[in-house]
């Protein structure tokens, strides 16, 4: 990373703020998962790449951090990968997940890519780690997928969202998933339904890929 990149606790890099225009989100600008990015896509400038995927689908980005930069740069913006953070994880693994998230965001931004930090959290004990590496007044992304399965998950999510607003005061929040009733008072959240997060709005007969492919067309994992 460039030496000018600020670092916080545990050397977690800060993701530089990008100017993100969401006025056409879901109406001309759509989300696309990392695993479906393609050089052949003619609508890259109308898509924001997201990383709300399984960890094994995201690890290639961290193991080979510069490999996909030229491809990702073609898109309007890129969200940092949502490496898993959950209640049963210890501090070391939570820190590692946040580090990888912010490291890739800072790296991409250094190559001129518009970056949207993805934020996840767990119990309040780890808030200082989970919200590290993001500047106040940034545009960030979150996901509400799966939080309705258990009341405990819902409470943890809403508590973290409140902390996010208080600590970082984000300019805009992109939320992949439907809102909870308790989220409606937030006027800075833009919601993207799950079925609109595959980047298929411009195509007919389209089917998302299940695997990463390299430049030679070989499966990465």
Coordinates of N, CA and C in Angstrom, one line a residue, residues 67-68 209 211-221:
X67 N -4.4 -9.0 -9.1 CA -4.8 -9.8 -10.3 C -6.1 -9.2 -10.9
X68 N -7.0 -8.8 -10.1 CA -8.3 -8.4 -10.6 C -8.5 -6.8 -10.7
X209 N -22.5 -17.0 -12.9 CA -21.5 -18.0 -12.8 C -21.4 -18.5 -11.3
X211 N -18.5 -19.9 -10.3 CA -17.1 -20.1 -10.1 C -16.3 -18.8 -10.6
X212 N -15.2 -18.6 -10.0 CA -14.3 -17.6 -10.5 C -13.5 -18.2 -11.7
X213 N -13.3 -17.4 -12.7 CA -12.4 -17.9 -13.9 C -11.3 -16.9 -14.0
X214 N -10.1 -17.5 -14.4 CA -9.0 -16.6 -14.7 C -9.0 -16.2 -16.2
X215 N -8.0 -15.4 -16.6 CA -7.9 -14.9 -17.9 C -7.9 -16.0 -19.0
X216 N -7.5 -17.2 -18.6 CA -7.4 -18.4 -19.6 C -8.7 -19.2 -19.6
X217 N -9.7 -18.7 -18.8 CA -10.9 -19.5 -18.7 C -10.9 -20.7 -17.8
X218 N -9.9 -20.7 -16.9 CA -9.7 -21.9 -16.0 C -10.4 -21.5 -14.7
X219 N -11.0 -22.5 -14.0 CA -11.6 -22.3 -12.7 C -10.5 -22.0 -11.7
X220 N -10.7 -20.9 -10.9 CA -9.8 -20.6 -9.9 C -9.9 -21.5 -8.6
X221 N -11.2 -21.9 -8.3 CA -11.4 -22.7 -7.2 C -12.6 -23.6 -7.5

